[in-house]
Short mmCIF file of C-alpha atoms in Angstrom, two decimals:
data_model
loop_
_atom_site.label_atom_id
_atom_site.label_comp_id
_atom_site.label_asym_id
_atom_site.label_seq_id
_atom_site.Cartn_x
_atom_site.Cartn_y
_atom_site.Cartn_z
CA UNK A 14 6.66 44.86 268.22
CA UNK A 15 4.79 42.02 269.86
CA UNK A 16 1.72 41.51 267.70
CA UNK A 17 -0.34 39.59 270.26
CA UNK A 18 -3.90 40.84 270.37
CA UNK A 19 -4.67 43.01 273.39
CA UNK A 20 -8.32 43.03 274.41
CA UNK A 21 -9.68 46.52 275.03
CA UNK A 22 -6.76 48.45 273.57
CA UNK A 23 -8.00 51.38 271.47
CA UNK A 24 -7.98 50.46 267.78
CA UNK A 25 -5.66 53.29 266.82
CA UNK A 26 -3.02 51.90 269.18
CA UNK A 27 -3.61 48.27 268.32
CA UNK A 28 -3.08 48.98 264.64
CA UNK A 29 0.40 50.49 265.15
CA UNK A 30 3.04 48.10 263.88
CA UNK A 31 5.77 49.34 266.20
CA UNK A 32 6.74 49.58 269.84
CA UNK A 33 4.54 52.01 271.75
CA UNK A 34 5.97 54.88 273.79
CA UNK A 35 4.43 55.39 277.21
CA UNK A 36 5.30 58.75 278.80
CA UNK A 37 5.58 58.96 282.59
CA UNK A 38 3.93 61.65 284.68
CA UNK A 39 4.39 61.04 288.39
CA UNK A 40 2.12 63.21 290.52
CA UNK A 41 4.16 62.48 293.62
CA UNK A 42 6.57 64.09 296.04
CA UNK A 43 9.21 61.38 296.00
CA UNK A 44 9.40 59.43 292.74
CA UNK A 45 13.06 58.69 292.01
CA UNK A 46 13.38 60.87 288.90
CA UNK A 47 10.58 63.42 288.71
CA UNK A 48 9.16 63.41 292.24
CA UNK A 49 7.70 66.82 293.06
CA UNK A 50 8.08 68.19 289.54
CA UNK A 51 4.49 67.52 288.51
CA UNK A 52 2.67 67.70 291.83
CA UNK A 53 1.16 71.03 290.78
CA UNK A 54 -1.94 70.39 288.66
CA UNK A 55 -1.17 73.00 286.00
CA UNK A 56 2.46 71.92 285.68
CA UNK A 57 1.41 68.31 285.22
CA UNK A 58 -1.18 69.28 282.61
CA UNK A 59 1.42 71.35 280.74
CA UNK A 60 3.74 68.34 280.75
CA UNK A 61 0.97 66.17 279.35
CA UNK A 62 0.39 68.64 276.52
CA UNK A 63 4.10 68.65 275.71
CA UNK A 64 4.14 64.84 275.58
CA UNK A 65 1.19 64.84 273.21
CA UNK A 66 3.00 67.30 270.96
CA UNK A 67 6.07 65.02 270.99
CA UNK A 68 4.06 62.03 269.79
CA UNK A 69 3.46 60.03 272.97
CA UNK A 70 1.21 57.00 272.49
CA UNK A 71 0.04 56.59 276.08
CA UNK A 72 0.52 58.84 279.10
CA UNK A 73 1.13 56.82 282.28
CA UNK A 74 -0.18 58.74 285.27
CA UNK A 75 0.78 57.70 288.78
CA UNK A 76 0.07 59.17 292.20
CA UNK A 77 2.13 56.86 294.41
CA UNK A 78 5.90 56.52 294.29
CA UNK A 79 7.28 53.01 293.90
CA UNK A 80 10.98 53.93 294.06
CA UNK A 81 13.12 51.74 296.34
CA UNK A 82 12.44 52.67 299.96
CA UNK A 83 9.22 54.59 299.29
CA UNK A 84 6.45 54.38 301.88
CA UNK A 85 2.82 53.97 300.90
CA UNK A 86 0.40 56.90 300.79
CA UNK A 87 -3.28 56.81 301.66
CA UNK A 88 -5.95 55.88 299.15
CA UNK A 89 -7.49 59.34 299.42
CA UNK A 90 -4.21 61.10 298.68
CA UNK A 91 -3.70 58.92 295.62
CA UNK A 92 -7.25 59.58 294.44
CA UNK A 93 -6.92 63.33 294.85
CA UNK A 94 -3.66 63.39 292.93
CA UNK A 95 -4.76 61.19 290.04
CA UNK A 96 -8.45 61.34 289.17
CA UNK A 97 -8.98 65.09 288.47
CA UNK A 98 -5.78 65.26 286.40
CA UNK A 99 -6.73 62.09 284.54
CA UNK A 100 -10.02 63.64 283.46
CA UNK A 101 -8.24 66.73 282.15
CA UNK A 102 -5.64 64.76 280.19
CA UNK A 103 -8.31 62.51 278.69
CA UNK A 104 -10.11 65.72 277.69
CA UNK A 105 -7.05 66.65 275.63
CA UNK A 106 -7.62 63.54 273.52
CA UNK A 107 -4.76 61.51 274.97
CA UNK A 108 -4.81 57.83 275.84
CA UNK A 109 -4.03 57.50 279.53
CA UNK A 110 -2.97 54.56 281.67
CA UNK A 111 -3.03 54.79 285.45
CA UNK A 112 -0.20 53.36 287.51
CA UNK A 113 -1.84 52.04 290.68
CA UNK A 114 -1.82 49.02 292.97
CA UNK A 115 -5.29 49.77 294.38
CA UNK A 116 -8.38 48.19 292.84
CA UNK A 117 -10.59 51.08 293.96
CA UNK A 118 -8.36 53.64 292.22
CA UNK A 119 -8.22 51.46 289.11
CA UNK A 120 -12.01 51.24 289.01
CA UNK A 121 -12.42 55.01 289.36
CA UNK A 122 -9.71 55.63 286.79
CA UNK A 123 -11.41 53.42 284.22
CA UNK A 124 -14.69 55.25 284.83
CA UNK A 125 -12.86 58.55 284.34
CA UNK A 126 -11.45 57.48 280.98
CA UNK A 127 -8.25 55.50 281.58
CA UNK A 128 -7.75 52.96 278.79
CA UNK A 129 -5.23 50.80 280.64
CA UNK A 130 -4.17 49.94 284.20
CA UNK A 131 -0.48 49.57 285.01
CA UNK A 132 -0.04 47.66 288.28
CA UNK A 133 3.52 47.20 289.50
CA UNK A 134 2.31 44.49 291.89
CA UNK A 135 0.61 42.43 289.20
CA UNK A 136 -2.46 42.18 291.42
CA UNK A 137 -0.61 40.96 294.51
CA UNK A 138 -0.98 44.20 296.50
CA UNK A 139 -4.79 44.20 296.26
CA UNK A 140 -6.66 40.91 295.86
CA UNK A 141 -9.64 42.73 294.32
CA UNK A 142 -7.64 44.06 291.37
CA UNK A 143 -8.21 41.03 289.14
CA UNK A 144 -11.96 41.25 289.60
CA UNK A 145 -12.00 44.93 288.65
CA UNK A 146 -9.91 44.30 285.54
CA UNK A 147 -12.03 41.32 284.54
CA UNK A 148 -15.24 43.33 284.82
CA UNK A 149 -13.89 46.34 282.93
CA UNK A 150 -12.21 44.25 280.19
CA UNK A 151 -9.41 46.80 279.79
CA UNK A 152 -5.73 46.05 279.13
CA UNK A 153 -3.73 45.36 282.29
CA UNK A 154 0.03 45.51 282.79
CA UNK A 155 1.14 42.94 285.35
CA UNK A 156 4.67 43.60 286.53
CA UNK A 157 6.92 41.11 288.28
CA UNK A 158 6.81 42.04 291.97
CA UNK A 159 7.98 40.56 295.22
CA UNK A 160 7.05 43.18 297.77
CA UNK A 161 6.42 46.84 298.51
CA UNK A 162 9.09 49.44 297.90
CA UNK A 163 10.11 49.82 301.53
CA UNK A 164 11.58 46.30 301.58
CA UNK A 165 11.67 45.00 298.00
CA UNK A 166 15.46 45.01 297.68
CA UNK A 167 15.73 42.62 300.62
CA UNK A 168 14.05 39.93 298.50
CA UNK A 169 16.28 40.38 295.44
CA UNK A 170 17.54 36.81 295.58
CA UNK A 171 17.18 34.39 292.67
CA UNK A 172 18.38 31.01 291.53
CA UNK A 173 18.47 32.05 287.88
CA UNK A 174 16.84 35.45 287.60
CA UNK A 175 15.26 35.17 284.15
CA UNK A 176 13.85 31.70 284.82
CA UNK A 177 12.51 32.78 288.20
CA UNK A 178 10.94 35.98 286.87
CA UNK A 179 9.39 34.10 283.95
CA UNK A 180 7.92 31.45 286.25
CA UNK A 181 6.60 34.01 288.75
CA UNK A 182 5.00 36.02 285.94
CA UNK A 183 3.44 32.80 284.62
CA UNK A 184 1.97 32.18 288.08
CA UNK A 185 0.60 35.73 288.14
CA UNK A 186 -1.04 35.23 284.76
CA UNK A 187 -2.65 32.03 286.04
CA UNK A 188 -3.89 33.83 289.14
CA UNK A 189 -5.44 36.61 287.10
CA UNK A 190 -7.15 34.11 284.80
CA UNK A 191 -8.70 32.42 287.83
CA UNK A 192 -10.17 35.81 288.79
CA UNK A 193 -11.78 36.12 285.36
CA UNK A 194 -9.25 38.28 283.55
CA UNK A 195 -8.92 37.22 279.91
CA UNK A 196 -5.48 36.29 278.67
CA UNK A 197 -5.76 38.84 275.86
CA UNK A 198 -6.03 41.65 278.43
CA UNK A 199 -2.65 40.94 279.99
CA UNK A 200 0.62 42.71 279.21
CA UNK A 201 3.68 41.70 281.23
CA UNK A 202 6.60 43.69 282.61
CA UNK A 203 9.75 42.01 283.99
CA UNK A 204 10.05 44.76 286.60
CA UNK A 205 13.54 46.14 286.06
CA UNK A 206 14.79 47.60 289.33
CA UNK A 207 12.02 46.09 291.43
CA UNK A 208 13.63 43.53 293.75
CA UNK A 209 16.45 43.40 291.19
CA UNK A 210 20.11 44.33 291.30
CA UNK A 211 21.86 45.88 288.32
CA UNK A 212 23.18 42.49 287.25
CA UNK A 213 19.66 41.06 287.47
CA UNK A 214 18.38 43.83 285.20
CA UNK A 215 21.04 43.23 282.57
CA UNK A 216 20.45 39.48 282.69
CA UNK A 217 16.71 39.99 282.12
CA UNK A 218 17.37 42.23 279.14
CA UNK A 219 19.94 39.84 277.70
CA UNK A 220 17.55 36.90 278.03
CA UNK A 221 14.34 38.73 277.13
CA UNK A 222 13.48 35.94 274.71
CA UNK A 223 12.77 33.72 277.72
CA UNK A 224 10.19 36.20 279.03
CA UNK A 225 8.69 36.23 275.53
CA UNK A 226 8.03 32.50 275.93
CA UNK A 227 4.96 33.52 277.95
CA UNK A 228 3.45 34.75 274.67
CA UNK A 229 2.21 38.04 276.06
CA UNK A 230 3.15 41.58 275.01
CA UNK A 231 6.05 42.96 277.05
CA UNK A 232 6.54 46.44 278.50
CA UNK A 233 10.07 47.56 279.35
CA UNK A 234 10.52 50.23 282.01
CA UNK A 235 14.18 51.19 282.23
CA UNK A 236 14.09 54.96 281.94
CA UNK A 237 16.81 56.70 283.96
CA UNK A 238 17.08 53.78 286.37
CA UNK A 239 19.99 53.14 288.70
CA UNK A 240 21.57 50.40 286.60
CA UNK A 241 22.01 52.88 283.73
CA UNK A 242 23.49 55.48 286.06
CA UNK A 243 25.84 52.85 287.46
CA UNK A 244 26.92 51.76 283.99
CA UNK A 245 27.69 55.31 282.90
CA UNK A 246 29.21 56.53 286.15
CA UNK A 247 32.83 57.00 287.06
CA UNK A 248 34.89 56.53 290.24
CA UNK A 249 32.03 54.77 291.95
CA UNK A 250 29.61 57.66 291.41
CA UNK A 251 26.48 57.08 289.31
CA UNK A 252 25.74 59.28 286.31
CA UNK A 253 23.15 61.87 287.49
CA UNK A 254 19.49 61.20 286.69
CA UNK A 255 19.21 64.08 284.25
CA UNK A 256 22.13 62.66 282.23
CA UNK A 257 20.69 59.20 281.60
CA UNK A 258 18.26 59.97 278.79
CA UNK A 259 20.66 59.11 275.96
CA UNK A 260 21.23 55.68 277.49
CA UNK A 261 17.47 55.28 277.88
CA UNK A 262 17.01 56.03 274.17
CA UNK A 263 19.65 53.44 273.29
CA UNK A 264 17.88 50.86 275.40
CA UNK A 265 14.55 51.78 273.79
CA UNK A 266 16.03 51.11 270.36
CA UNK A 267 17.23 47.69 271.49
CA UNK A 268 13.90 46.89 273.16
CA UNK A 269 12.07 47.81 269.96
CA UNK A 270 14.44 45.64 267.95
CA UNK A 271 13.74 42.78 270.36
CA UNK A 272 9.99 43.13 269.82
CA UNK A 273 8.86 44.84 273.02
CA UNK A 274 5.24 45.96 272.92
CA UNK A 275 6.06 49.19 274.70
CA UNK A 276 8.61 51.25 276.60
CA UNK A 277 7.85 53.41 279.63
CA UNK A 278 9.99 56.58 279.59
CA UNK A 279 10.33 60.02 281.12
CA UNK A 280 11.26 61.86 277.93
CA UNK A 281 9.18 61.22 274.83
CA UNK A 282 10.81 62.74 271.76
CA UNK A 283 14.13 60.88 271.69
CA UNK A 284 12.50 57.54 272.49
CA UNK A 285 9.79 58.09 269.91
CA UNK A 286 12.52 58.85 267.36
CA UNK A 287 14.39 55.67 268.29
CA UNK A 288 11.26 53.60 267.77
CA UNK A 289 10.67 55.26 264.39
CA UNK A 290 14.20 54.42 263.24
CA UNK A 291 13.90 50.78 264.29
CA UNK A 292 10.49 50.48 262.69
CA UNK A 293 11.77 51.88 259.40
CA UNK A 294 14.89 49.69 259.49
CA UNK A 295 12.73 46.59 259.87
CA UNK A 296 10.53 47.39 256.88
CA UNK A 297 11.61 45.83 253.58
CA UNK A 298 10.61 48.79 251.45
#
């Protein structure tokens, strides 16, 4: 895995010499894969417990869908969905990241025990985000982003996608540093599926070494996404969402081999196993 130091990451995670597995719990009505499944508090908590039992490293909790076409929810709805559940999951002893574009939610989440903020906008959706992250000195995932979900696919135009994404992520890093965020806090995510076509996603994965030139840990979020369904489909029909986990595990193994800091996935056990195999393969003894 990427061995770059990450400021604020719990020691027990920072000492792991392998790719981390981040398990997704979307407390939403319309997330592309599990929307509505975990909206009930007790169901979501049960899912968190199952992930812990399966060896998850970080649980990524989100209250707002960012699937293509999704409309934004209110700040209060997001708060109500996320903060009480966050406290309960932290109480189970899990490390929790919160997936939010709002600085106010990030600030409350950190106070409630979140160890990491995962912002798909990289700080572009809320200009106060960088200041909150700088003050809290917690790890921050900055994803490549070009616009909100309701119109992001309309801006999926690139000269050379990997070069453009790398340069735009570099500009985001610079912007965060100006706001006082320390370089060692920043993890980057190329944003597979966000203002990207399937061919863009594959190009980014193929040329991941160019994203690594930014010298920051990289998170890969490919779980169950459309480009996997398209690859595995037949007769112009995508493979159903619930039949994409094997492909996700394969991609996790390749991401781990390529040195990704972490993978963000819906199912934990298979991806955790893939990481274990790669980690053992890479050891000399």
